[in-house]
Amino acid sequence: AWIMPKQSIGTYLPEQVVTSKELLDEVHSERDFGIANTYIDDLTGIHERRFAAPDAKPSDLAIHAGRTALEKTGLDPKDIGMVLFCGIDRDWIEPATSHRIQRELGCVNATCLDISNACHGFSNGMSVGDAMIATGAAENVLVVTGEIPSHLIQDVIKDIRGNPSLENFHSKVGGFTTGGAVILQRASQHSGIKTYRFTSRGRYTELCFVKFDSEGKRCGQMIMDKISAVMIRMHQSLIAETYKALNWKPDDVDHLICHQVGSKPHHRMAKLAGIALEKAPTIFQRYGNLTSATIPVTLDTAKPDAGDRILIPGAGSGLSISQIGLVL
């Protein structure tokens, strides 16, 4: 039902760079655990990430990205019929963060809605945008996110330093900022979304979570090796049916746009999909896990052309995965 024009992708990344070595030095990994400060680099391939300003709000990053997307398309903000904010982080419990984004971008005619599904939120946002266009509820949909995991990283550092056990280190270190947006418009016969497949397995909820304890303190864990193994199996169970629904072979795919948490899961996903690594752009080395912003930032990096075939395997804690096929 919808097409994502190639010029409709907007991203924003804060300027401050923090290396993986600096994070492990903060928790004294070598002194307290006998683990070198190159551990994250070696294990995941993530060398650095961006930190937002201490007073930054998720909507601030989303507004930057959304404004870029609008400027690229030349679309009048008044022509946006819906603003969907898909971040894990949000400005407040209520109202929906999308209301501030609507106000600041001048999308005065847009309906506002927040969608939350961990790192998987943006993929879900694209499917909701597609449904809104298909039913005639909107002609142009701004799907946008803004994440500030740097705030959570600071909590993780405090937690590890407060409880310097090896077990606690391994359960928290996987938790080690950005905004992204796309504009969806009604597709022609040959372009647009061709299939999307979603599945969730709630029995794995405890592998990755962030919550507040009885004292109101934010806490969580990320068991990255187990998460990656389960998600690869979940993708494997769907990939043949996805290709069949698309009537594509792996060689037909121009870009594989994966959710990214590190080098090994990325290589496994490309191999599973049968797609060469040169067609699967990576961003994790410089940005780490951008959570719900991974998909738009990777799309922006790929710089796809009109007519390109794009396969998007999404993933998020819960656990949830998706496989989306679209033609630009």
PDB file of C-alpha atoms in Angstrom, residues 95-282:
ATOM      1  CA  PRO A  95       0.533  12.163  26.419  1.00  0.00           C
ATOM      2  CA  ALA A  96       2.033  10.342  23.448  1.00  0.00           C
ATOM      3  CA  THR A  97       5.466  11.750  22.571  1.00  0.00           C
ATOM      4  CA  SER A  98       4.288  12.111  18.957  1.00  0.00           C
ATOM      5  CA  HIS A  99       2.214  15.134  20.041  1.00  0.00           C
ATOM      6  CA  ARG A 100       5.331  17.203  20.741  1.00  0.00           C
ATOM      7  CA  ILE A 101       6.862  16.059  17.444  1.00  0.00           C
ATOM      8  CA  GLN A 102       3.685  17.095  15.611  1.00  0.00           C
ATOM      9  CA  ARG A 103       3.760  20.518  17.253  1.00  0.00           C
ATOM     10  CA  GLU A 104       7.443  21.232  16.645  1.00  0.00           C
ATOM     11  CA  LEU A 105       7.394  20.068  13.006  1.00  0.00           C
ATOM     12  CA  GLY A 106       4.138  21.851  12.167  1.00  0.00           C
ATOM     13  CA  CYS A 107       2.275  18.661  11.176  1.00  0.00           C
ATOM     14  CA  VAL A 108      -0.936  20.282  12.388  1.00  0.00           C
ATOM     15  CA  ASN A 109      -3.275  17.959  10.482  1.00  0.00           C
ATOM     16  CA  ALA A 110      -1.659  14.736  11.673  1.00  0.00           C
ATOM     17  CA  THR A 111      -3.156  12.193  14.020  1.00  0.00           C
ATOM     18  CA  CYS A 112      -0.639  11.307  16.756  1.00  0.00           C
ATOM     19  CA  LEU A 113       0.180   7.846  18.064  1.00  0.00           C
ATOM     20  CA  ASP A 114       3.025   6.149  19.932  1.00  0.00           C
ATOM     21  CA  ILE A 115       3.976   2.517  19.298  1.00  0.00           C
ATOM     22  CA  SER A 116       6.268   0.696  21.714  1.00  0.00           C
ATOM     23  CA  ASN A 117       7.821  -2.709  21.082  1.00  0.00           C
ATOM     24  CA  ALA A 118      11.459  -2.478  22.171  1.00  0.00           C
ATOM     25  CA  CYS A 119      13.974  -2.495  19.281  1.00  0.00           C
ATOM     26  CA  HIS A 120      11.201  -3.800  17.044  1.00  0.00           C
ATOM     27  CA  GLY A 121       9.115  -0.627  17.289  1.00  0.00           C
ATOM     28  CA  PHE A 122      10.125   0.941  13.989  1.00  0.00           C
ATOM     29  CA  SER A 123       9.251  -2.190  12.005  1.00  0.00           C
ATOM     30  CA  ASN A 124       5.866  -2.253  13.715  1.00  0.00           C
ATOM     31  CA  GLY A 125       5.484   1.456  12.988  1.00  0.00           C
ATOM     32  CA  MET A 126       6.002   0.875   9.275  1.00  0.00           C
ATOM     33  CA  SER A 127       3.322  -1.832   9.276  1.00  0.00           C
ATOM     34  CA  VAL A 128       0.853   0.442  11.107  1.00  0.00           C
ATOM     35  CA  GLY A 129       1.634   3.259   8.672  1.00  0.00           C
ATOM     36  CA  ASP A 130       0.984   0.864   5.801  1.00  0.00           C
ATOM     37  CA  ALA A 131      -2.390  -0.082   7.300  1.00  0.00           C
ATOM     38  CA  MET A 132      -3.394   3.568   7.750  1.00  0.00           C
ATOM     39  CA  ILE A 133      -2.614   4.338   4.113  1.00  0.00           C
ATOM     40  CA  ALA A 134      -4.359   1.173   2.897  1.00  0.00           C
ATOM     41  CA  THR A 135      -7.583   2.113   4.729  1.00  0.00           C
ATOM     42  CA  GLY A 136      -7.466   5.725   3.516  1.00  0.00           C
ATOM     43  CA  ALA A 137      -6.896   7.139   7.004  1.00  0.00           C
ATOM     44  CA  ALA A 138      -3.774   8.986   5.786  1.00  0.00           C
ATOM     45  CA  GLU A 139      -1.968   9.694   2.528  1.00  0.00           C
ATOM     46  CA  ASN A 140       1.410  10.552   4.101  1.00  0.00           C
ATOM     47  CA  VAL A 141       2.684   9.021   7.348  1.00  0.00           C
ATOM     48  CA  LEU A 142       5.763  10.140   9.286  1.00  0.00           C
ATOM     49  CA  VAL A 143       7.252   7.167  11.136  1.00  0.00           C
ATOM     50  CA  VAL A 144       9.846   8.482  13.559  1.00  0.00           C
ATOM     51  CA  THR A 145      11.880   7.444  16.576  1.00  0.00           C
ATOM     52  CA  GLY A 146      14.361   8.908  19.023  1.00  0.00           C
ATOM     53  CA  GLU A 147      16.392   6.852  21.471  1.00  0.00           C
ATOM     54  CA  ILE A 148      18.688   7.844  24.317  1.00  0.00           C
ATOM     55  CA  PRO A 149      20.179   4.538  25.557  1.00  0.00           C
ATOM     56  CA  SER A 150      23.160   6.528  26.852  1.00  0.00           C
ATOM     57  CA  HIS A 151      21.041   7.316  29.945  1.00  0.00           C
ATOM     58  CA  LEU A 152      20.544   3.588  30.525  1.00  0.00           C
ATOM     59  CA  ILE A 153      24.256   2.914  30.011  1.00  0.00           C
ATOM     60  CA  GLN A 154      25.034   5.260  32.891  1.00  0.00           C
ATOM     61  CA  ASP A 155      22.660   3.217  35.084  1.00  0.00           C
ATOM     62  CA  VAL A 156      24.379  -0.009  33.958  1.00  0.00           C
ATOM     63  CA  ILE A 157      27.785   1.397  34.888  1.00  0.00           C
ATOM     64  CA  LYS A 158      26.522   2.357  38.374  1.00  0.00           C
ATOM     65  CA  ASP A 159      24.955  -1.095  38.803  1.00  0.00           C
ATOM     66  CA  ILE A 160      28.123  -2.983  37.888  1.00  0.00           C
ATOM     67  CA  ARG A 161      30.263  -0.782  40.103  1.00  0.00           C
ATOM     68  CA  GLY A 162      27.794  -1.234  42.979  1.00  0.00           C
ATOM     69  CA  ASN A 163      27.688  -5.026  42.548  1.00  0.00           C
ATOM     70  CA  PRO A 164      31.086  -5.988  41.092  1.00  0.00           C
ATOM     71  CA  SER A 165      30.462  -9.702  40.586  1.00  0.00           C
ATOM     72  CA  LEU A 166      31.395 -11.500  37.390  1.00  0.00           C
ATOM     73  CA  GLU A 167      27.833 -12.817  37.006  1.00  0.00           C
ATOM     74  CA  ASN A 168      26.383  -9.308  37.277  1.00  0.00           C
ATOM     75  CA  PHE A 169      28.965  -8.009  34.790  1.00  0.00           C
ATOM     76  CA  HIS A 170      27.995 -10.570  32.144  1.00  0.00           C
ATOM     77  CA  SER A 171      24.241 -10.038  32.624  1.00  0.00           C
ATOM     78  CA  LYS A 172      24.525  -6.243  32.277  1.00  0.00           C
ATOM     79  CA  VAL A 173      27.360  -5.552  29.846  1.00  0.00           C
ATOM     80  CA  GLY A 174      25.137  -6.313  26.810  1.00  0.00           C
ATOM     81  CA  GLY A 175      23.187  -3.136  27.597  1.00  0.00           C
ATOM     82  CA  PHE A 176      26.126  -1.127  26.338  1.00  0.00           C
ATOM     83  CA  THR A 177      21.744   7.276  20.596  1.00  0.00           C
ATOM     84  CA  THR A 178      20.013   8.515  17.952  1.00  0.00           C
ATOM     85  CA  GLY A 179      16.949   9.499  15.901  1.00  0.00           C
ATOM     86  CA  GLY A 180      15.537   8.204  12.649  1.00  0.00           C
ATOM     87  CA  ALA A 181      12.526   8.856  10.438  1.00  0.00           C
ATOM     88  CA  VAL A 182      10.905   7.830   7.177  1.00  0.00           C
ATOM     89  CA  ILE A 183       7.897   9.200   5.329  1.00  0.00           C
ATOM     90  CA  LEU A 184       5.480   6.671   3.839  1.00  0.00           C
ATOM     91  CA  GLN A 185       3.317   7.544   0.834  1.00  0.00           C
ATOM     92  CA  ARG A 186       0.819   5.668  -1.324  1.00  0.00           C
ATOM     93  CA  ALA A 187       2.592   3.230  -3.631  1.00  0.00           C
ATOM     94  CA  SER A 188       2.323   2.612  -7.341  1.00  0.00           C
ATOM     95  CA  GLN A 189       1.493  -0.862  -8.639  1.00  0.00           C
ATOM     96  CA  HIS A 190       5.153  -1.852  -8.846  1.00  0.00           C
ATOM     97  CA  SER A 191       6.595  -0.302  -5.682  1.00  0.00           C
ATOM     98  CA  GLY A 192       5.875  -0.363  -1.971  1.00  0.00           C
ATOM     99  CA  ILE A 193       5.620  -3.006   0.701  1.00  0.00           C
ATOM    100  CA  LYS A 194       5.193  -6.509  -0.711  1.00  0.00           C
ATOM    101  CA  THR A 195       4.965  -8.576   2.452  1.00  0.00           C
ATOM    102  CA  TYR A 196       5.513  -8.332   6.151  1.00  0.00           C
ATOM    103  CA  ARG A 197       5.625 -11.245   8.538  1.00  0.00           C
ATOM    104  CA  PHE A 198       5.718 -10.934  12.328  1.00  0.00           C
ATOM    105  CA  THR A 199       6.061 -13.458  15.129  1.00  0.00           C
ATOM    106  CA  SER A 200       6.557 -13.185  18.899  1.00  0.00           C
ATOM    107  CA  ARG A 201       7.600 -15.650  21.602  1.00  0.00           C
ATOM    108  CA  GLY A 202       6.815 -14.287  25.031  1.00  0.00           C
ATOM    109  CA  ARG A 203       8.464 -17.193  26.839  1.00  0.00           C
ATOM    110  CA  TYR A 204      11.804 -15.461  26.243  1.00  0.00           C
ATOM    111  CA  THR A 205      10.753 -12.196  27.918  1.00  0.00           C
ATOM    112  CA  GLU A 206      13.298 -12.488  30.736  1.00  0.00           C
ATOM    113  CA  LEU A 207      16.293 -12.589  28.380  1.00  0.00           C
ATOM    114  CA  CYS A 208      16.146  -8.831  27.876  1.00  0.00           C
ATOM    115  CA  PHE A 209      14.210  -6.290  29.917  1.00  0.00           C
ATOM    116  CA  VAL A 210      14.308  -2.872  31.523  1.00  0.00           C
ATOM    117  CA  LYS A 211      11.977  -2.230  34.429  1.00  0.00           C
ATOM    118  CA  PHE A 212      11.655  -0.349  37.703  1.00  0.00           C
ATOM    119  CA  ASP A 213      12.189  -2.213  40.964  1.00  0.00           C
ATOM    120  CA  SER A 214      10.179  -1.778  44.166  1.00  0.00           C
ATOM    121  CA  GLU A 215      12.263   1.281  45.083  1.00  0.00           C
ATOM    122  CA  GLY A 216      11.643   2.956  41.730  1.00  0.00           C
ATOM    123  CA  LYS A 217      15.165   2.302  40.470  1.00  0.00           C
ATOM    124  CA  ARG A 218      15.558   1.421  36.782  1.00  0.00           C
ATOM    125  CA  CYS A 219      17.159  -1.987  36.307  1.00  0.00           C
ATOM    126  CA  GLY A 220      17.476  -4.617  33.606  1.00  0.00           C
ATOM    127  CA  GLN A 221      19.578  -7.197  31.847  1.00  0.00           C
ATOM    128  CA  MET A 222      20.462  -8.380  28.351  1.00  0.00           C
ATOM    129  CA  ILE A 223      21.668 -11.976  27.868  1.00  0.00           C
ATOM    130  CA  MET A 224      22.987 -11.267  24.393  1.00  0.00           C
ATOM    131  CA  ASP A 225      24.299 -14.697  23.362  1.00  0.00           C
ATOM    132  CA  LYS A 226      20.997 -16.447  24.158  1.00  0.00           C
ATOM    133  CA  ILE A 227      18.925 -13.672  22.552  1.00  0.00           C
ATOM    134  CA  SER A 228      20.922 -13.865  19.323  1.00  0.00           C
ATOM    135  CA  ALA A 229      20.655 -17.664  19.150  1.00  0.00           C
ATOM    136  CA  VAL A 230      16.874 -17.647  19.619  1.00  0.00           C
ATOM    137  CA  MET A 231      16.318 -14.795  17.158  1.00  0.00           C
ATOM    138  CA  ILE A 232      18.343 -16.529  14.467  1.00  0.00           C
ATOM    139  CA  ARG A 233      16.199 -19.657  14.927  1.00  0.00           C
ATOM    140  CA  MET A 234      13.032 -17.560  14.723  1.00  0.00           C
ATOM    141  CA  HIS A 235      14.200 -15.907  11.505  1.00  0.00           C
ATOM    142  CA  GLN A 236      15.204 -19.288  10.096  1.00  0.00           C
ATOM    143  CA  SER A 237      11.668 -20.600  10.615  1.00  0.00           C
ATOM    144  CA  LEU A 238      10.211 -17.777   8.486  1.00  0.00           C
ATOM    145  CA  ILE A 239      12.731 -16.997   5.755  1.00  0.00           C
ATOM    146  CA  ALA A 240      11.653 -19.636   3.201  1.00  0.00           C
ATOM    147  CA  GLU A 241       8.003 -18.557   3.449  1.00  0.00           C
ATOM    148  CA  THR A 242       9.019 -14.898   3.167  1.00  0.00           C
ATOM    149  CA  TYR A 243      10.928 -15.495  -0.051  1.00  0.00           C
ATOM    150  CA  LYS A 244       8.005 -17.544  -1.378  1.00  0.00           C
ATOM    151  CA  ALA A 245       5.512 -14.760  -0.570  1.00  0.00           C
ATOM    152  CA  LEU A 246       7.767 -12.211  -2.295  1.00  0.00           C
ATOM    153  CA  ASN A 247       8.530 -14.512  -5.234  1.00  0.00           C
ATOM    154  CA  TRP A 248      12.176 -13.517  -4.715  1.00  0.00           C
ATOM    155  CA  LYS A 249      15.392 -15.480  -4.600  1.00  0.00           C
ATOM    156  CA  PRO A 250      18.292 -14.277  -2.418  1.00  0.00           C
ATOM    157  CA  ASP A 251      20.074 -12.940  -5.501  1.00  0.00           C
ATOM    158  CA  ASP A 252      17.092 -10.671  -6.205  1.00  0.00           C
ATOM    159  CA  VAL A 253      17.670  -8.680  -2.982  1.00  0.00           C
ATOM    160  CA  ASP A 254      19.575  -5.416  -3.442  1.00  0.00           C
ATOM    161  CA  HIS A 255      19.856  -4.497   0.257  1.00  0.00           C
ATOM    162  CA  LEU A 256      19.576  -6.508   3.477  1.00  0.00           C
ATOM    163  CA  ILE A 257      18.686  -4.005   6.219  1.00  0.00           C
ATOM    164  CA  CYS A 258      19.124  -5.856   9.522  1.00  0.00           C
ATOM    165  CA  HIS A 259      18.583  -4.921  13.109  1.00  0.00           C
ATOM    166  CA  GLN A 260      22.163  -4.895  14.403  1.00  0.00           C
ATOM    167  CA  VAL A 261      23.657  -5.766  17.777  1.00  0.00           C
ATOM    168  CA  GLY A 262      27.118  -6.961  16.710  1.00  0.00           C
ATOM    169  CA  SER A 263      29.228  -8.709  14.103  1.00  0.00           C
ATOM    170  CA  LYS A 264      28.417 -12.385  14.731  1.00  0.00           C
ATOM    171  CA  PRO A 265      24.589 -12.059  14.663  1.00  0.00           C
ATOM    172  CA  HIS A 266      24.876  -9.858  11.566  1.00  0.00           C
ATOM    173  CA  HIS A 267      26.989 -12.419   9.709  1.00  0.00           C
ATOM    174  CA  ARG A 268      24.605 -15.201  10.732  1.00  0.00           C
ATOM    175  CA  MET A 269      21.595 -13.247   9.504  1.00  0.00           C
ATOM    176  CA  ALA A 270      23.196 -12.552   6.109  1.00  0.00           C
ATOM    177  CA  LYS A 271      24.145 -16.222   5.746  1.00  0.00           C
ATOM    178  CA  LEU A 272      20.647 -17.319   6.769  1.00  0.00           C
ATOM    179  CA  ALA A 273      19.106 -15.033   4.132  1.00  0.00           C
ATOM    180  CA  GLY A 274      21.649 -16.190   1.533  1.00  0.00           C
ATOM    181  CA  ILE A 275      22.749 -12.603   0.864  1.00  0.00           C
ATOM    182  CA  ALA A 276      26.342 -11.433   0.391  1.00  0.00           C
ATOM    183  CA  LEU A 277      27.738  -9.184   3.136  1.00  0.00           C
ATOM    184  CA  GLU A 278      28.419  -6.394   0.638  1.00  0.00           C
ATOM    185  CA  LYS A 279      24.635  -6.084   0.267  1.00  0.00           C
ATOM    186  CA  ALA A 280      24.170  -5.878   4.045  1.00  0.00           C
ATOM    187  CA  PRO A 281      25.456  -2.483   5.252  1.00  0.00           C
ATOM    188  CA  THR A 282      26.649  -2.281   8.855  1.00  0.00           C
TER     189      THR A 282
END
